[in-house]
Amino acid sequence: MNDFFKYGEKVPGYDVRVINEREARAAAGILFAIGLLSLTNAVMLGHGVVTRYFISFFTLDFLIRVINPSYSPSMLMGRFFVQNQKPEYVGATQKRFAWSIGLLLALPMFYYLVINWQPNPIKVFICILCLFLLIAESAFSICLGCKIYNLVMKNSSKYCPGGVCEVQFKEKIQTFNPVQKTIVSISFILLVYAGYSYFYKLENKTFFGQNVALKMMSADELKALEEAEYQREAAEFDKDDDF
């Protein structure tokens, strides 16, 4: 029973308890895929049935992670997929801190989107933030919560993902020459513009898309939209009055 409350695994050669980062990244990828599907389903179909199930699972999973990640459903599914890969050990303490942040984000979402269904743009933004944190960990091995822990605890982290806690110099293959810097800058600018165009310039047929487009409009554009809606309603009223 005492082993249940010992956080992380004791591995020879490591002076702190650790977690297999490969399992954590696989688990983050699984949660990201399911979360993206649930959010897309809610936006396109206008109901939150799938989202409620996902948030319930997400909250329970992170609660278990904070207590003992060895029994987290997503971590165990991740272990299934990476069980034949060589483990990559990272410090358990900073991962627990990062997962506690995830749990803090999940708890209000569980109340407002599962127990008491009250969706609004702020809560959708928090869901998107959770997805961003998951994709950052799964795709890029960037644990933002671990970075916050390192700032709060004054560089006390050990064995961070990718070895970022240790002092190191970048190899040549990790650096950018001027042409590569130009390419990556243009790529990011195009991605941002594409997102802006999607919400602002294309016709929005979903509730979420329409709300985002409205919030991006200027005061003059909103006034023109209200005037156009008023003229449309007046024209319909006059048409009905002819009968």
mmCIF file of N, CA, C and O in Angstrom, residues 24-30 32 133-142:
data_model
loop_
_atom_site.group_PDB
_atom_site.id
_atom_site.type_symbol
_atom_site.label_atom_id
_atom_site.label_comp_id
_atom_site.label_asym_id
_atom_site.label_seq_id
_atom_site.Cartn_x
_atom_site.Cartn_y
_atom_site.Cartn_z
ATOM 1 N N ALA A 24 3.972 9.296 -21.459
ATOM 2 C CA ALA A 24 3.264 10.567 -21.260
ATOM 3 C C ALA A 24 2.942 11.227 -22.595
ATOM 4 O O ALA A 24 1.840 11.765 -22.787
ATOM 5 N N ARG A 25 3.878 11.196 -23.533
ATOM 6 C CA ARG A 25 3.641 11.804 -24.844
ATOM 7 C C ARG A 25 2.567 11.029 -25.611
ATOM 8 O O ARG A 25 1.710 11.620 -26.277
ATOM 9 N N ALA A 26 2.621 9.698 -25.535
ATOM 10 C CA ALA A 26 1.604 8.893 -26.206
ATOM 11 C C ALA A 26 0.228 9.167 -25.616
ATOM 12 O O ALA A 26 -0.768 9.295 -26.341
ATOM 13 N N ALA A 27 0.158 9.280 -24.279
ATOM 14 C CA ALA A 27 -1.117 9.568 -23.614
ATOM 15 C C ALA A 27 -1.642 10.942 -24.022
ATOM 16 O O ALA A 27 -2.849 11.114 -24.263
ATOM 17 N N ALA A 28 -0.747 11.933 -24.117
ATOM 18 C CA ALA A 28 -1.162 13.273 -24.544
ATOM 19 C C ALA A 28 -1.696 13.242 -25.966
ATOM 20 O O ALA A 28 -2.685 13.914 -26.286
ATOM 21 N N GLY A 29 -1.068 12.463 -26.832
ATOM 22 C CA GLY A 29 -1.549 12.346 -28.212
ATOM 23 C C GLY A 29 -2.923 11.709 -28.286
ATOM 24 O O GLY A 29 -3.780 12.140 -29.069
ATOM 25 N N ILE A 30 -3.155 10.693 -27.467
ATOM 26 C CA ILE A 30 -4.463 10.032 -27.438
ATOM 27 C C ILE A 30 -5.537 11.009 -26.971
ATOM 28 O O ILE A 30 -6.612 11.122 -27.582
ATOM 29 N N PHE A 32 -5.405 14.272 -27.046
ATOM 30 C CA PHE A 32 -5.572 15.343 -28.032
ATOM 31 C C PHE A 32 -6.489 14.894 -29.163
ATOM 32 O O PHE A 32 -7.380 15.645 -29.582
ATOM 33 N N LEU A 133 -1.954 22.463 -24.999
ATOM 34 C CA LEU A 133 -0.965 21.887 -24.085
ATOM 35 C C LEU A 133 -0.708 20.420 -24.416
ATOM 36 O O LEU A 133 0.433 19.941 -24.325
ATOM 37 N N LEU A 134 -1.761 19.710 -24.825
ATOM 38 C CA LEU A 134 -1.606 18.298 -25.174
ATOM 39 C C LEU A 134 -0.783 18.120 -26.442
ATOM 40 O O LEU A 134 0.099 17.261 -26.511
ATOM 41 N N ILE A 135 -1.067 18.926 -27.461
ATOM 42 C CA ILE A 135 -0.318 18.786 -28.718
ATOM 43 C C ILE A 135 1.123 19.251 -28.536
ATOM 44 O O ILE A 135 2.050 18.713 -29.168
ATOM 45 N N ALA A 136 1.360 20.235 -27.660
ATOM 46 C CA ALA A 136 2.728 20.677 -27.396
ATOM 47 C C ALA A 136 3.541 19.549 -26.777
ATOM 48 O O ALA A 136 4.721 19.355 -27.116
ATOM 49 N N GLU A 137 2.906 18.789 -25.882
ATOM 50 C CA GLU A 137 3.621 17.679 -25.236
ATOM 51 C C GLU A 137 3.787 16.496 -26.181
ATOM 52 O O GLU A 137 4.872 15.910 -26.268
ATOM 53 N N SER A 138 2.713 16.143 -26.895
ATOM 54 C CA SER A 138 2.763 14.934 -27.713
ATOM 55 C C SER A 138 3.607 15.116 -28.968
ATOM 56 O O SER A 138 4.395 14.242 -29.334
ATOM 57 N N ALA A 139 3.470 16.247 -29.640
ATOM 58 C CA ALA A 139 4.155 16.443 -30.919
ATOM 59 C C ALA A 139 5.567 17.001 -30.757
ATOM 60 O O ALA A 139 6.473 16.639 -31.511
ATOM 61 N N PHE A 140 5.768 17.895 -29.766
ATOM 62 C CA PHE A 140 7.040 18.599 -29.658
ATOM 63 C C PHE A 140 7.800 18.286 -28.371
ATOM 64 O O PHE A 140 8.880 18.837 -28.154
ATOM 65 N N SER A 141 7.231 17.446 -27.510
ATOM 66 C CA SER A 141 7.844 17.114 -26.219
ATOM 67 C C SER A 141 8.118 18.368 -25.395
ATOM 68 O O SER A 141 9.136 18.470 -24.699
ATOM 69 N N ILE A 142 7.189 19.339 -25.473
ATOM 70 C CA ILE A 142 7.300 20.579 -24.700
ATOM 71 C C ILE A 142 6.278 20.523 -23.568
ATOM 72 O O ILE A 142 5.077 20.544 -23.806
#
